[in-house]
Short mmCIF file of C-alpha atoms and ligand atoms in Angstrom, two decimals:
data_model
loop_
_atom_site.label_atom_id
_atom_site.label_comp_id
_atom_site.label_asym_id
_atom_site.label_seq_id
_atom_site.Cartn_x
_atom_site.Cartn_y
_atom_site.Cartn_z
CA UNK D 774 0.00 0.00 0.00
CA UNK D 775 1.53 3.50 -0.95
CA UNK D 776 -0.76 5.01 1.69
CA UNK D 777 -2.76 7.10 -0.87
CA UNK D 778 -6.37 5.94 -1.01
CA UNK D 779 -7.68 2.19 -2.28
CA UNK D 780 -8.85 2.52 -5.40
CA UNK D 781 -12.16 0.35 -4.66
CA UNK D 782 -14.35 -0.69 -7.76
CA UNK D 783 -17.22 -2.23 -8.28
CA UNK D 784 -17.73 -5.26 -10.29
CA UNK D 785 -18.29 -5.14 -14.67
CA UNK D 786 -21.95 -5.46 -14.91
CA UNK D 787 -22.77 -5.86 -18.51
CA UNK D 788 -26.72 -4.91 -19.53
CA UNK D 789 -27.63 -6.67 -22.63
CA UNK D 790 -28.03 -3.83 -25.29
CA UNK D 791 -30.19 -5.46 -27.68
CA UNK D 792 -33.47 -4.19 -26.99
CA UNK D 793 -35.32 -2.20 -24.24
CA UNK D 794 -34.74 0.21 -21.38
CA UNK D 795 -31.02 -0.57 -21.37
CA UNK D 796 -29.81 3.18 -20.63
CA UNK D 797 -31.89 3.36 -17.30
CA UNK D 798 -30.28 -0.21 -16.02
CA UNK D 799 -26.77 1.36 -17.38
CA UNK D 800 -27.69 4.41 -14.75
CA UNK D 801 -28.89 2.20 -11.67
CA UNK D 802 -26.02 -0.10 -12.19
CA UNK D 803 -23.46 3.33 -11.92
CA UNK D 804 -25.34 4.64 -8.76
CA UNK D 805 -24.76 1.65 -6.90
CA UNK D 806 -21.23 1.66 -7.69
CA UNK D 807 -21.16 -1.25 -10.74
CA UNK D 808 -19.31 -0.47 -13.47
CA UNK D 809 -21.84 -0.82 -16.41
CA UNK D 810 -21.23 -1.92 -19.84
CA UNK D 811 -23.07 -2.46 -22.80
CA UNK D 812 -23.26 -5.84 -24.01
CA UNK D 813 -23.85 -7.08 -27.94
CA UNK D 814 -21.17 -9.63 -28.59
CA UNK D 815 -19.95 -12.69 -26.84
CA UNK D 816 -16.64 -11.49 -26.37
CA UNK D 817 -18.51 -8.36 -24.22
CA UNK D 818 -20.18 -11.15 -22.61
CA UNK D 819 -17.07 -13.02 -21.35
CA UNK D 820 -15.74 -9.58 -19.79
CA UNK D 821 -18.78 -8.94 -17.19
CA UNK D 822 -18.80 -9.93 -13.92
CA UNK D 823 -22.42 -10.08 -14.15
CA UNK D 824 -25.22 -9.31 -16.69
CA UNK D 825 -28.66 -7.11 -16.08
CA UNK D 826 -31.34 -8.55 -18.92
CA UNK D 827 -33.67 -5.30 -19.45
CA UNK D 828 -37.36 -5.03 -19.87
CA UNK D 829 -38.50 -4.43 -23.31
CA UNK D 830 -39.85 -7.50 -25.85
CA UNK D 831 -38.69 -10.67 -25.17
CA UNK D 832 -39.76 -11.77 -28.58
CA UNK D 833 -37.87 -9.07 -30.11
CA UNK D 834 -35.37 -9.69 -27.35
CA UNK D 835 -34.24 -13.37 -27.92
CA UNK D 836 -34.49 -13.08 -31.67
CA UNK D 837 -31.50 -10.25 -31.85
CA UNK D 838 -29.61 -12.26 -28.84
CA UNK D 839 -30.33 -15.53 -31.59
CA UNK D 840 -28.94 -13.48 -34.29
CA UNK D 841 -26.26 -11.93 -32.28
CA UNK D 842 -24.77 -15.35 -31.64
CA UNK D 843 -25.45 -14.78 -27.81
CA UNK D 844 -27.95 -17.53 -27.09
CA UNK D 845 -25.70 -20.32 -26.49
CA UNK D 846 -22.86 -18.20 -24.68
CA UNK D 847 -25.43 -16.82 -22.90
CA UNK D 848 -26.91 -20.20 -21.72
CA UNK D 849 -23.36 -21.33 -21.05
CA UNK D 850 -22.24 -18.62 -18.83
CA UNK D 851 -25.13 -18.65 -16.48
CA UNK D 852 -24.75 -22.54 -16.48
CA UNK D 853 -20.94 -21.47 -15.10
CA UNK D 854 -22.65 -18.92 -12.13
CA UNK D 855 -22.70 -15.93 -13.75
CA UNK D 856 -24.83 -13.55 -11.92
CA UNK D 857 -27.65 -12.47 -13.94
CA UNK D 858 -30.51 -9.96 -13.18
CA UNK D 859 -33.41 -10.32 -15.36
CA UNK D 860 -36.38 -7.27 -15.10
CA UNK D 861 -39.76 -7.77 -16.63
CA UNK D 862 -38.81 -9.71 -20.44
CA UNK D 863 -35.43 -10.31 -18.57
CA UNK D 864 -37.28 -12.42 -16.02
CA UNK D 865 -39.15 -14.65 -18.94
CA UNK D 866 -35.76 -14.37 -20.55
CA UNK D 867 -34.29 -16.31 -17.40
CA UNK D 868 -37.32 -18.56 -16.93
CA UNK D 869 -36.69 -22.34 -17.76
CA UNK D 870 -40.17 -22.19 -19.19
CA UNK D 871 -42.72 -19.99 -20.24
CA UNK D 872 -46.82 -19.81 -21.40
CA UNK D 873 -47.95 -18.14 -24.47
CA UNK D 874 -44.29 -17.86 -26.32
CA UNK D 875 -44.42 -16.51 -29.51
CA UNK D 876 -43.64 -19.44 -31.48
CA UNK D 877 -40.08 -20.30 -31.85
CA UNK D 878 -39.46 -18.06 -29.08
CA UNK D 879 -36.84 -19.75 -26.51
CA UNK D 880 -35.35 -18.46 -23.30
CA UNK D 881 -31.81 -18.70 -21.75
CA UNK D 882 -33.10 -20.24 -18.61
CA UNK D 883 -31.39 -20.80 -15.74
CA UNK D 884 -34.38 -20.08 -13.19
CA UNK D 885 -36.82 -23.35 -12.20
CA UNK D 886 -40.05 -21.55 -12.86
CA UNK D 887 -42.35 -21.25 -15.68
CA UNK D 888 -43.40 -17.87 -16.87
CA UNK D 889 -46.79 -16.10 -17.89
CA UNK D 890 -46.05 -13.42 -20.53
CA UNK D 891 -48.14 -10.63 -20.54
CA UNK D 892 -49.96 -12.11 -17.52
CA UNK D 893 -51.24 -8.51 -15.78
CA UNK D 894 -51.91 -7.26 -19.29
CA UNK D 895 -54.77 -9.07 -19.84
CA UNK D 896 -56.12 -6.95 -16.99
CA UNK D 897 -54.54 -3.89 -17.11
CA UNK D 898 -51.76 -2.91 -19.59
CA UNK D 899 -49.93 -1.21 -17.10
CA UNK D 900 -49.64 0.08 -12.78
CA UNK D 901 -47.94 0.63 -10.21
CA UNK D 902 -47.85 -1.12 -6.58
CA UNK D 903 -46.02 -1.49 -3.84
CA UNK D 904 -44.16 -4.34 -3.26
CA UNK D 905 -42.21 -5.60 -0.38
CA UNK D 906 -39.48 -7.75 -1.63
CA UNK D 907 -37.20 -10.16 0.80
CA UNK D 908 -33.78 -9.11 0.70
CA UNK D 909 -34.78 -5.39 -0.04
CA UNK D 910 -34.45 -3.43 3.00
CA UNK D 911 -36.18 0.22 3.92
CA UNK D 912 -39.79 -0.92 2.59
CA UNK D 913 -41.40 -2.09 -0.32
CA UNK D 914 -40.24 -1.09 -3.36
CA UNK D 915 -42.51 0.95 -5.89
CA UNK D 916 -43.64 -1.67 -8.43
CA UNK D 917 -44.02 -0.50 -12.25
CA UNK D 918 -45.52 -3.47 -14.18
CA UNK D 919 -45.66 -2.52 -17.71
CA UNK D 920 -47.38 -5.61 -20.03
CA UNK D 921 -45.65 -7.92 -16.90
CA UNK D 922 -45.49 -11.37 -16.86
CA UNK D 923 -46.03 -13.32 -13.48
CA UNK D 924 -44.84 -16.63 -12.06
CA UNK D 925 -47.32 -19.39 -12.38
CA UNK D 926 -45.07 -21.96 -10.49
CA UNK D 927 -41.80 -22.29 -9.17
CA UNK D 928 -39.35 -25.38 -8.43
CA UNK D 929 -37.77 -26.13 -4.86
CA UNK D 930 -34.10 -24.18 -5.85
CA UNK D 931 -36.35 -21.08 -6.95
CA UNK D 932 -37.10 -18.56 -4.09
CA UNK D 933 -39.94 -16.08 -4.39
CA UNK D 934 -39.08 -13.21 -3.06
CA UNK D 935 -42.30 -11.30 -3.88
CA UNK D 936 -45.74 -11.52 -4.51
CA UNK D 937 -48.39 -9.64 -5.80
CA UNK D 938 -52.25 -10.05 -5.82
CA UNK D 939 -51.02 -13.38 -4.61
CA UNK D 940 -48.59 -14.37 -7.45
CA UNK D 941 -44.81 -14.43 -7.43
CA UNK D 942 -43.11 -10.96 -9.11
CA UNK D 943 -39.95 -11.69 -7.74
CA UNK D 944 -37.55 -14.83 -7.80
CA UNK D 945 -33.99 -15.54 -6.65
CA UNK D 946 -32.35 -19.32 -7.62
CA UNK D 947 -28.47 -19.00 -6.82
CA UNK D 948 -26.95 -16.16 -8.78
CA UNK D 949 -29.90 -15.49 -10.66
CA UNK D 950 -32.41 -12.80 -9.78
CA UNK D 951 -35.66 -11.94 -11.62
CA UNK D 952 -38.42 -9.08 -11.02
CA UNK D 953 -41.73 -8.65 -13.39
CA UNK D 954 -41.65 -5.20 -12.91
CA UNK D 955 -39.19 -2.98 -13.41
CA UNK D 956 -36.77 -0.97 -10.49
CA UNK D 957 -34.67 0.60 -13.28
CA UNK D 958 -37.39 3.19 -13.82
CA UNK D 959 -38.13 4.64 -10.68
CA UNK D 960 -35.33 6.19 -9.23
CA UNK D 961 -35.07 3.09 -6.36
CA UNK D 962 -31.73 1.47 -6.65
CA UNK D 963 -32.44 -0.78 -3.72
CA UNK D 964 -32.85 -4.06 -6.23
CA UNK D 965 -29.87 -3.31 -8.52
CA UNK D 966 -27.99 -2.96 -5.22
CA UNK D 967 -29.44 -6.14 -4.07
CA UNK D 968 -28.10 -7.40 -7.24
CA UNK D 969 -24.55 -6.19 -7.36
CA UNK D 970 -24.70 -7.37 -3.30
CA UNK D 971 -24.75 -11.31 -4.72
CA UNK D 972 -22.16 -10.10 -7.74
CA UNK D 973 -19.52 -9.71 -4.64
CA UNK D 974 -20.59 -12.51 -3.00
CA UNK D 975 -20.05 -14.77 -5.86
CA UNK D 976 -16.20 -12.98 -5.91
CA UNK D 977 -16.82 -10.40 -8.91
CA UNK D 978 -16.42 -7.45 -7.36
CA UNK D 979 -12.49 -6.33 -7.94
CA UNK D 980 -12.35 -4.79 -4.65
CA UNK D 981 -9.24 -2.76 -3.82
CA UNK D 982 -6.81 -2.66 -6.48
CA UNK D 983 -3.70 -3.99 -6.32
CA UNK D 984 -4.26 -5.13 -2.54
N1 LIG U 537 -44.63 -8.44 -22.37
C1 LIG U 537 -43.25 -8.27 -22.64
C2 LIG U 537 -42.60 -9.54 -23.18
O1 LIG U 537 -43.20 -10.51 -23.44
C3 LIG U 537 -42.50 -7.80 -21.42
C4 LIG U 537 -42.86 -6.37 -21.13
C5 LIG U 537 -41.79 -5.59 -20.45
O2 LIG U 537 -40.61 -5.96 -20.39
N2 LIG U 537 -42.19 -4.43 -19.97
O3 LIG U 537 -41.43 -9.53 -23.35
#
């Protein structure tokens, strides 16, 4: 140690750039001291520490990610522990299976649940509630469901970590988080913190340099 101060950083958090509200993950990620990065190509992939999924289409979402060549690197480096964060079509993104795909439409998986798309829509295209989620301290979190999906069923390594109206919202399984609405538009960092809490834990932040 020269005796100057550490350089501390946070860990490379990588938000897949395809499609959807990637510049307001990019933001959260920076507030809660992640270093974010945009991620198109599997060689941006192998660089991250961990990877935010946005909301946006998931149709739209795992076509590009298809074309991209980042299906199959994808699937492999969550299969490895990477720490993944899926919002809204992130979380059907990350769901082993899901109802009503568009046909031909797969997932990257990783999370033992199976996924309603556009499950509140059918009521009400879009709200806003309150939920409390586990692991989230200070109070629930303010809940923007925009065309959200919901968890119709979960498998023993899934945990849900919220629910709403009496189904799941919000699901942790190892490494891999997933919320159907969306904390990257509200201002609340308290999930991406959550988030870049169990990128450290799984050794990816960088911590002090050179120490
Ligand atoms: N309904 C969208 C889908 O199927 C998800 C909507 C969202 O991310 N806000 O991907």
């Amino acid at each position: 140690m020269s005796g100057g101060p550490a350089h501390v950083t946070g860990p490379v958090v990588g938000v897949l750039a395809l499609q959807g509200d990637v510049r307001e993950h990019l933001t959260a990620l920076a507030a809660v001291g992640a270093v974010p990065r945009q991620v198109r190509r599997p060689e941006e992939l192998a660089a991250v520490d961990g990877l935010v999924i946005p909301g946006g289409e998931s149709t739209t979402i795992f076509k590009l990610a298809a074309a991209f060549g980042l299906l199959e690197p994808l699937r492999e480096r969550v299969r490895a522990g990477l720490p993944v964060y899926g919002s809204c079509a992130g979380m059907i993104m990350l769901a082993d299976k899901i109802l009503d795909p568009r046909s031909g439409q797969e997932t990257v998986g990783g999370i033992d649940m199976i996924v309603r798309r556009n499950a509140f829509g059918r009521q009400n295209e879009s709200f806003e509630a309150a939920v409390e989620v586990a692991g989230v301290p200070g109070g629930p979190v303010e809940g923007v469901f925009i065309r959200a999906p919901w968890v119709e069923s979960t498998g023993a390594a899934a945990e849900i970590l919220a629910e709403h109206e009496g189904h799941p919202v919000a699901v942790r399984q190892g490494r891999l988080l997933a919320t159907a609405f969306h904390p990257e538009l509200t201002g609340d960092h308290r999930v991406h913190r959550l988030f870049v809490g169990m990128i450290t834990e799984a050794g990816g932040a960088t911590g002090a340099d050179g120490a």
